Amino acid sequence: MRSVYIRPLHFVYGSDAKDQLKKKIALPICGNTSIAFAAIEIFNKKTNTKQTLTVSQISKIKGKDKKQIIIDLSQITKKRDSILNLNLSKSVLMGVLNVTPDSFSDGGKFYKTKVAVQHAKTMLQQGAHIIDVGGESTRPGAKLISEEEECRRVIQVIKKIKKIRNNIVSIDTRKSLVMKAAVVAGAKIINDVSALDFDPHAEEVVAKLKKPIILNHSQGTPETMQKNPNYKNILIEIYDYFEEKIKQLEQKGLRRKHIILDPGIGFGKNVQHNLTLMNKISFFHSLGCPLMLGPSRKSFIGKIMGKKDSISRLGGTISSVIIGANQGVQFFRVHDIKEINEALSINSALYSI
């Protein structure tokens, strides 16, 4: 088990990033020369101490931890391979399509196939790169449904959406039988909120299907996950969990470049946990995988805003997405594609100067 972790800090963008990269006083995030970092924070788990170094000082590191730090730096700076021809140097938007009667935000709105497909078309027109189809609610307190019922809800929707030009469909499920059926129907990505822990057959199935997988961290199940979630150090615990999970999947033949990591905002986390993860999400870049953030309409926004909160929680979602984008997060799973796309476009334009 590792004892040292690093997090990129002091981000610079656009022409400033390119200038500092040229001067070798900054390094790129995931090979993207439009976003760079000029320092790192080194955290030692054994001594519970932190140290901040500029990029120029990194070469002077000594001691037994140097090798791990250099390996981690290479993972942070390495360009991420394209997934399904998606350009990971730009934000990738995953549109949420809940084909359920009881999802926390839009349950029942797109329960019928015709309405669901039309909403998918709308999201694609608004700039979605992926449509994430889910047939089982995983909101806090949600009850388990059968594989048969879940397939009944999603399979026809996937089949119809895949016929729309230039689209990628993902299946949001915890169950291996649904994963297999969805891939046969046309799904090209698997998104599991349990990170393949719910179904004992899921890891083997994903390895055989050879589709990109999104591993979403969660503590507990939807029925129990928001009952006093607790961590000693949420960043370290999730990092260690992902690192071990990646090793397991690689041993089964799944390639790291096909694994996307989602720290699981709202899945067994309180408000402070969620804020810490989003504020310091760059901590996970050294795992060498693309990152995904899914803050869309989550309850932490409502808890922060109190009586000012709205049903859509759009303002809080936009703010959370921008925080992630400015730390090099590649994927965003959201409901409001048009508004998030506009916000990201303006953010990119501002930082391109």
Tab-separated table of C-alpha atoms in Angstrom:
chain	number	residue	atom	x	y	z
A	1	MET	CA	0.000	0.000	0.000
A	2	ARG	CA	1.361	3.398	-0.963
A	3	SER	CA	2.206	6.039	1.647
A	4	VAL	CA	2.620	9.119	-0.556
A	5	TYR	CA	0.098	10.904	-2.796
A	6	ILE	CA	0.417	13.992	-4.966
A	7	ARG	CA	-2.077	16.589	-6.142
A	8	PRO	CA	-1.418	19.155	-8.902
A	9	LEU	CA	-1.872	22.784	-7.802
A	10	HIS	CA	-1.579	26.358	-9.098
A	11	PHE	CA	-3.347	25.841	-12.414
A	12	VAL	CA	-2.723	28.084	-15.405
A	13	TYR	CA	-4.677	28.207	-18.659
A	14	GLY	CA	-4.548	29.129	-22.331
A	15	SER	CA	-1.577	31.224	-23.429
A	16	ASP	CA	-0.270	31.378	-19.842
A	17	ALA	CA	-0.201	27.590	-19.715
A	18	LYS	CA	1.609	27.312	-23.029
A	19	ASP	CA	4.134	29.954	-21.951
A	20	GLN	CA	4.881	28.245	-18.640
A	21	LEU	CA	5.101	24.835	-20.313
A	22	LYS	CA	7.630	26.276	-22.752
A	23	LYS	CA	9.668	27.667	-19.862
A	24	LYS	CA	9.388	24.297	-18.093
A	25	ILE	CA	7.982	25.845	-14.943
A	26	ALA	CA	4.656	24.046	-15.362
A	27	LEU	CA	3.453	20.626	-16.541
A	28	PRO	CA	0.327	19.688	-18.559
A	29	ILE	CA	-2.721	18.009	-17.105
A	30	CYS	CA	-3.336	14.765	-19.013
A	31	GLY	CA	-1.337	15.995	-22.009
A	32	ASN	CA	-3.618	18.993	-22.485
A	33	THR	CA	-1.417	22.023	-23.169
A	34	SER	CA	-4.332	24.382	-22.506
A	35	ILE	CA	-4.295	23.570	-18.792
A	36	ALA	CA	-1.135	23.181	-16.757
A	37	PHE	CA	-0.044	23.121	-13.125
A	38	ALA	CA	2.913	24.919	-11.587
A	39	ALA	CA	3.136	23.069	-8.264
A	40	ILE	CA	2.264	19.853	-6.472
A	41	GLU	CA	1.106	19.030	-2.982
A	42	ILE	CA	2.730	15.913	-1.538
A	43	PHE	CA	0.795	14.133	1.199
A	44	ASN	CA	2.481	11.481	3.341
A	45	LYS	CA	-0.047	9.133	4.898
A	46	LYS	CA	2.361	7.689	7.457
A	47	THR	CA	3.391	11.025	8.899
A	48	ASN	CA	0.124	12.822	8.057
A	49	THR	CA	2.113	15.749	6.633
A	50	LYS	CA	1.816	17.900	3.508
A	51	GLN	CA	4.473	19.614	1.450
A	52	THR	CA	4.068	21.964	-1.510
A	53	LEU	CA	6.734	22.112	-4.221
A	54	THR	CA	6.936	24.077	-7.444
A	55	VAL	CA	7.499	22.146	-10.643
A	56	SER	CA	11.058	23.511	-10.699
A	57	GLN	CA	11.721	21.967	-7.275
A	58	ILE	CA	10.473	18.479	-8.115
A	59	SER	CA	13.814	17.342	-9.560
A	60	LYS	CA	15.426	17.995	-6.177
A	61	ILE	CA	13.215	15.517	-4.322
A	62	LYS	CA	15.194	12.923	-2.412
A	63	GLY	CA	14.345	9.861	-0.369
A	64	LYS	CA	12.421	6.642	-0.789
A	65	ASP	CA	9.232	8.360	-1.961
A	66	LYS	CA	10.853	9.944	-5.020
A	67	LYS	CA	10.197	6.950	-7.286
A	68	GLN	CA	6.461	6.919	-6.500
A	69	ILE	CA	6.192	10.680	-6.978
A	70	ILE	CA	7.859	10.480	-10.399
A	71	ILE	CA	5.532	7.626	-11.437
A	72	ASP	CA	2.501	9.607	-10.287
A	73	LEU	CA	3.677	12.714	-12.136
A	74	SER	CA	3.993	10.734	-15.343
A	75	GLN	CA	0.386	9.555	-14.939
A	76	ILE	CA	-0.857	13.092	-14.285
A	77	THR	CA	0.861	14.542	-17.338
A	78	LYS	CA	0.283	11.643	-19.740
A	79	LYS	CA	-2.246	12.290	-22.510
A	80	ARG	CA	-5.408	10.232	-22.083
A	81	ASP	CA	-6.254	7.959	-24.989
A	82	SER	CA	-9.448	8.742	-26.856
A	83	ILE	CA	-12.477	6.730	-25.793
A	84	LEU	CA	-14.870	5.956	-28.656
A	85	ASN	CA	-13.241	8.751	-30.691
A	86	LEU	CA	-14.164	11.372	-28.079
A	87	ASN	CA	-11.713	14.284	-27.792
A	88	LEU	CA	-10.666	14.229	-24.134
A	89	SER	CA	-8.822	17.537	-24.365
A	90	LYS	CA	-12.305	19.104	-24.323
A	91	SER	CA	-15.177	18.566	-21.912
A	92	VAL	CA	-17.356	15.555	-22.720
A	93	LEU	CA	-21.009	15.880	-21.740
A	94	MET	CA	-23.052	12.862	-20.712
A	95	GLY	CA	-26.785	13.544	-20.770
A	96	VAL	CA	-28.826	11.916	-18.015
A	97	LEU	CA	-31.830	9.940	-19.275
A	98	ASN	CA	-33.714	8.320	-16.409
A	99	VAL	CA	-36.307	5.887	-17.727
A	100	THR	CA	-37.747	5.488	-14.243
A	101	PRO	CA	-40.849	6.477	-12.282
A	102	ASP	CA	-38.895	7.503	-9.176
A	103	SER	CA	-35.496	9.133	-9.899
A	104	PHE	CA	-34.727	12.016	-7.540
A	105	SER	CA	-34.930	14.854	-10.081
A	106	ASP	CA	-36.876	13.777	-13.138
A	107	GLY	CA	-38.549	10.528	-12.151
A	108	GLY	CA	-41.518	9.769	-14.404
A	109	LYS	CA	-40.834	12.521	-16.942
A	110	PHE	CA	-39.196	10.188	-19.489
A	111	TYR	CA	-40.675	6.871	-18.395
A	112	LYS	CA	-42.353	6.231	-21.748
A	113	THR	CA	-40.120	5.160	-24.632
A	114	LYS	CA	-41.291	7.776	-27.133
A	115	VAL	CA	-40.775	10.643	-24.690
A	116	ALA	CA	-37.387	9.262	-23.609
A	117	VAL	CA	-36.122	9.045	-27.187
A	118	GLN	CA	-37.297	12.566	-27.951
A	119	HIS	CA	-35.477	13.881	-24.890
A	120	ALA	CA	-32.333	12.067	-26.006
A	121	LYS	CA	-32.595	13.794	-29.399
A	122	THR	CA	-32.963	17.143	-27.672
A	123	MET	CA	-29.892	16.582	-25.502
A	124	LEU	CA	-27.839	15.516	-28.514
A	125	GLN	CA	-28.885	18.668	-30.354
A	126	GLN	CA	-27.870	20.728	-27.309
A	127	GLY	CA	-24.375	19.283	-27.267
A	128	ALA	CA	-24.453	15.963	-25.423
A	129	HIS	CA	-21.763	13.528	-26.548
A	130	ILE	CA	-23.195	10.549	-24.647
A	131	ILE	CA	-26.714	9.604	-23.554
A	132	ASP	CA	-26.674	7.724	-20.243
A	133	VAL	CA	-29.770	5.525	-20.011
A	134	GLY	CA	-30.778	4.291	-16.572
A	135	GLY	CA	-33.752	2.145	-15.632
A	136	GLU	CA	-33.288	1.897	-11.870
A	137	SER	CA	-33.271	4.846	-9.496
A	138	THR	CA	-30.208	5.015	-7.256
A	139	ARG	CA	-31.333	8.082	-5.321
A	140	PRO	CA	-30.961	7.870	-1.521
A	141	GLY	CA	-33.560	5.443	-0.202
A	142	ALA	CA	-34.368	3.907	-3.593
A	143	LYS	CA	-35.522	0.288	-3.658
A	144	LEU	CA	-34.007	-2.490	-5.744
A	145	ILE	CA	-35.900	-3.608	-8.854
A	146	SER	CA	-35.562	-6.865	-10.802
A	147	GLU	CA	-33.246	-7.322	-13.763
A	148	GLU	CA	-36.257	-8.123	-15.929
A	149	GLU	CA	-38.026	-4.894	-15.038
A	150	GLU	CA	-34.857	-2.867	-15.561
A	151	CYS	CA	-34.331	-4.393	-19.000
A	152	ARG	CA	-37.965	-3.777	-19.883
A	153	ARG	CA	-37.449	-0.080	-19.187
A	154	VAL	CA	-34.151	0.499	-21.005
A	155	ILE	CA	-33.593	-1.917	-23.893
A	156	GLN	CA	-36.092	-0.491	-26.378
A	157	VAL	CA	-34.943	3.037	-25.546
A	158	ILE	CA	-31.310	2.100	-26.225
A	159	LYS	CA	-32.210	0.416	-29.505
A	160	LYS	CA	-34.026	3.498	-30.724
A	161	ILE	CA	-31.401	6.006	-29.572
A	162	LYS	CA	-28.539	4.106	-31.204
A	163	LYS	CA	-30.225	4.706	-34.569
A	164	ILE	CA	-29.848	8.465	-34.136
A	165	ARG	CA	-26.837	9.700	-36.092
A	166	ASN	CA	-23.544	10.387	-34.292
A	167	ASN	CA	-24.422	9.227	-30.818
A	168	ILE	CA	-22.967	7.123	-28.034
A	169	VAL	CA	-25.259	5.396	-25.546
A	170	SER	CA	-24.149	4.304	-22.089
A	171	ILE	CA	-26.056	2.036	-19.741
A	172	ASP	CA	-26.402	3.105	-16.122
A	173	THR	CA	-26.794	-0.158	-14.210
A	174	ARG	CA	-25.398	-2.257	-11.347
A	175	LYS	CA	-26.471	-5.590	-12.808
A	176	SER	CA	-24.417	-7.815	-15.124
A	177	LEU	CA	-27.463	-9.226	-16.939
A	178	VAL	CA	-28.632	-5.696	-17.772
A	179	MET	CA	-25.093	-4.770	-18.862
A	180	LYS	CA	-25.016	-7.653	-21.339
A	181	ALA	CA	-28.495	-6.985	-22.697
A	182	ALA	CA	-27.788	-3.260	-23.064
A	183	VAL	CA	-24.540	-3.844	-24.961
A	184	VAL	CA	-26.339	-6.211	-27.332
A	185	ALA	CA	-28.958	-3.477	-27.812
A	186	GLY	CA	-26.278	-0.927	-28.695
A	187	ALA	CA	-24.803	0.554	-25.507
A	188	LYS	CA	-21.094	1.347	-25.876
A	189	ILE	CA	-20.219	2.365	-22.292
A	190	ILE	CA	-21.137	0.810	-18.934
A	191	ASN	CA	-21.752	3.142	-15.996
A	192	ASP	CA	-21.992	1.349	-12.649
A	193	VAL	CA	-22.740	3.419	-9.537
A	194	SER	CA	-21.417	0.550	-7.398
A	195	ALA	CA	-18.105	0.347	-9.307
A	196	LEU	CA	-18.876	-3.330	-10.043
A	197	ASP	CA	-19.281	-4.207	-6.334
A	198	PHE	CA	-23.034	-4.827	-6.334
A	199	ASP	CA	-23.159	-7.819	-8.693
A	200	PRO	CA	-20.561	-10.579	-8.053
A	201	HIS	CA	-20.522	-11.368	-11.792
A	202	ALA	CA	-20.070	-7.772	-12.965
A	203	GLU	CA	-16.270	-7.693	-13.156
A	204	GLU	CA	-16.100	-10.841	-15.268
A	205	VAL	CA	-18.886	-9.630	-17.542
A	206	VAL	CA	-17.287	-6.212	-18.082
A	207	ALA	CA	-13.952	-7.853	-18.854
A	208	LYS	CA	-15.609	-10.034	-21.494
A	209	LEU	CA	-17.682	-7.224	-23.004
A	210	LYS	CA	-14.547	-5.070	-23.405
A	211	LYS	CA	-16.500	-1.826	-23.249
A	212	PRO	CA	-15.329	1.312	-21.450
A	213	ILE	CA	-16.465	1.270	-17.828
A	214	ILE	CA	-17.284	4.137	-15.484
A	215	LEU	CA	-16.463	3.263	-11.891
A	216	ASN	CA	-18.554	5.367	-9.518
A	217	HIS	CA	-17.475	5.284	-5.879
A	218	SER	CA	-20.244	4.789	-3.345
A	219	GLN	CA	-20.350	3.993	0.346
A	220	GLY	CA	-23.198	1.613	1.088
A	221	THR	CA	-26.244	1.057	-1.135
A	222	PRO	CA	-28.924	3.540	-2.255
A	223	GLU	CA	-31.090	2.310	0.611
A	224	THR	CA	-28.443	3.134	3.260
A	225	MET	CA	-25.756	5.356	1.749
A	226	GLN	CA	-26.897	8.679	3.242
A	227	LYS	CA	-27.281	7.386	6.795
A	228	ASN	CA	-24.341	9.121	8.458
A	229	PRO	CA	-21.579	8.486	5.847
A	230	ASN	CA	-18.150	8.525	7.490
A	231	TYR	CA	-14.534	8.717	6.295
A	232	LYS	CA	-11.227	9.319	8.083
A	233	ASN	CA	-9.784	10.907	4.927
A	234	ILE	CA	-12.177	10.826	2.004
A	235	LEU	CA	-9.565	11.587	-0.665
A	236	ILE	CA	-7.178	8.853	0.493
A	237	GLU	CA	-9.891	6.249	1.023
A	238	ILE	CA	-11.434	6.746	-2.408
A	239	TYR	CA	-8.005	6.899	-4.073
A	240	ASP	CA	-6.945	3.602	-2.454
A	241	TYR	CA	-10.266	2.026	-3.399
A	242	PHE	CA	-9.894	3.042	-7.050
A	243	GLU	CA	-6.259	1.977	-7.198
A	244	GLU	CA	-7.115	-1.516	-5.972
A	245	LYS	CA	-10.155	-1.771	-8.266
A	246	ILE	CA	-8.079	-0.789	-11.313
A	247	LYS	CA	-5.525	-3.503	-10.469
A	248	GLN	CA	-8.285	-6.102	-10.220
A	249	LEU	CA	-9.744	-5.138	-13.574
A	250	GLU	CA	-6.361	-5.044	-15.283
A	251	GLN	CA	-5.694	-8.562	-14.033
A	252	LYS	CA	-8.950	-9.602	-15.707
A	253	GLY	CA	-7.827	-8.074	-19.005
A	254	LEU	CA	-9.535	-4.667	-18.938
A	255	ARG	CA	-7.192	-1.885	-20.013
A	256	ARG	CA	-6.674	1.163	-17.806
A	257	LYS	CA	-7.326	3.501	-20.732
A	258	HIS	CA	-10.906	2.168	-20.893
A	259	ILE	CA	-11.630	2.962	-17.218
A	260	ILE	CA	-13.267	6.259	-16.223
A	261	LEU	CA	-13.306	7.223	-12.548
A	262	ASP	CA	-16.163	9.058	-10.830
A	263	PRO	CA	-15.711	9.913	-7.102
A	264	GLY	CA	-19.482	9.594	-6.688
A	265	ILE	CA	-20.862	12.938	-5.557
A	266	GLY	CA	-23.815	12.239	-3.274
A	267	PHE	CA	-23.239	8.494	-3.075
A	268	GLY	CA	-22.546	7.972	0.612
A	269	LYS	CA	-21.182	11.492	1.199
A	270	ASN	CA	-22.330	14.457	3.242
A	271	VAL	CA	-22.058	18.076	2.101
A	272	GLN	CA	-18.482	18.491	3.363
A	273	HIS	CA	-17.393	15.250	1.696
A	274	ASN	CA	-18.847	16.396	-1.625
A	275	LEU	CA	-17.221	19.827	-1.423
A	276	THR	CA	-13.834	18.309	-0.583
A	277	LEU	CA	-14.009	15.914	-3.527
A	278	MET	CA	-14.926	18.627	-6.014
A	279	ASN	CA	-12.470	21.195	-4.663
A	280	LYS	CA	-9.601	18.686	-4.818
A	281	ILE	CA	-10.658	16.346	-7.608
A	282	SER	CA	-7.261	16.785	-9.314
A	283	PHE	CA	-6.008	14.439	-6.560
A	284	PHE	CA	-7.211	11.504	-8.688
A	285	HIS	CA	-5.337	12.336	-11.909
A	286	SER	CA	-2.315	10.274	-10.813
A	287	LEU	CA	-4.424	7.116	-11.175
A	288	GLY	CA	-3.932	7.553	-14.920
A	289	CYS	CA	-7.616	7.380	-15.923
A	290	PRO	CA	-10.037	9.976	-17.284
A	291	LEU	CA	-12.200	11.507	-14.559
A	292	MET	CA	-15.936	12.086	-14.460
A	293	LEU	CA	-17.929	14.412	-12.225
A	294	GLY	CA	-21.674	14.098	-11.665
A	295	PRO	CA	-22.885	16.945	-9.421
A	296	SER	CA	-26.047	17.602	-11.409
A	297	ARG	CA	-29.003	18.712	-9.250
A	298	LYS	CA	-27.571	16.866	-6.223
A	299	SER	CA	-28.926	17.527	-2.744
A	300	PHE	CA	-25.723	19.162	-1.453
A	301	ILE	CA	-26.612	22.179	-3.624
A	302	GLY	CA	-29.995	22.465	-1.950
A	303	LYS	CA	-28.484	22.089	1.512
A	304	ILE	CA	-26.011	24.890	0.853
A	305	MET	CA	-28.608	27.197	-0.690
A	306	GLY	CA	-31.346	26.463	1.828
A	307	LYS	CA	-34.597	28.242	1.050
A	308	LYS	CA	-33.047	29.819	-2.054
A	309	ASP	CA	-32.711	26.391	-3.643
A	310	SER	CA	-34.701	25.649	-6.807
A	311	ILE	CA	-35.887	22.349	-8.200
A	312	SER	CA	-33.325	22.349	-10.991
A	313	ARG	CA	-30.366	23.518	-8.853
A	314	LEU	CA	-28.869	24.756	-12.092
A	315	GLY	CA	-26.646	27.461	-10.639
A	316	GLY	CA	-24.989	25.071	-8.201
A	317	THR	CA	-24.545	22.472	-10.927
A	318	ILE	CA	-22.835	24.950	-13.263
A	319	SER	CA	-20.503	26.133	-10.499
A	320	SER	CA	-19.544	22.557	-9.633
A	321	VAL	CA	-18.904	21.623	-13.270
A	322	ILE	CA	-16.651	24.643	-13.845
A	323	ILE	CA	-14.617	23.781	-10.727
A	324	GLY	CA	-14.050	20.321	-12.205
A	325	ALA	CA	-13.269	21.549	-15.710
A	326	ASN	CA	-10.660	23.945	-14.366
A	327	GLN	CA	-8.891	21.000	-12.734
A	328	GLY	CA	-8.830	18.950	-15.932
A	329	VAL	CA	-11.870	16.700	-15.432
A	330	GLN	CA	-12.868	15.261	-18.807
A	331	PHE	CA	-16.433	13.927	-18.368
A	332	PHE	CA	-19.519	15.549	-16.847
A	333	ARG	CA	-22.783	13.706	-16.253
A	334	VAL	CA	-25.563	16.306	-16.192
A	335	HIS	CA	-29.262	16.881	-16.818
A	336	ASP	CA	-29.168	20.406	-18.261
A	337	ILE	CA	-27.036	19.974	-21.370
A	338	LYS	CA	-27.764	23.318	-23.038
A	339	GLU	CA	-26.876	25.444	-20.017
A	340	ILE	CA	-23.836	23.394	-18.997
A	341	ASN	CA	-22.536	23.404	-22.570
A	342	GLU	CA	-22.872	27.185	-22.703
A	343	ALA	CA	-21.112	27.620	-19.358
A	344	LEU	CA	-18.225	25.383	-20.391
A	345	SER	CA	-17.903	27.175	-23.743
A	346	ILE	CA	-17.645	30.565	-22.044
A	347	ASN	CA	-15.214	29.195	-19.464
A	348	SER	CA	-13.044	27.785	-22.239
A	349	ALA	CA	-13.141	31.052	-24.164
A	350	LEU	CA	-12.131	33.055	-21.102
A	351	TYR	CA	-9.152	30.795	-20.446
A	352	SER	CA	-8.063	30.625	-24.089
A	353	ILE	CA	-6.856	34.231	-24.062
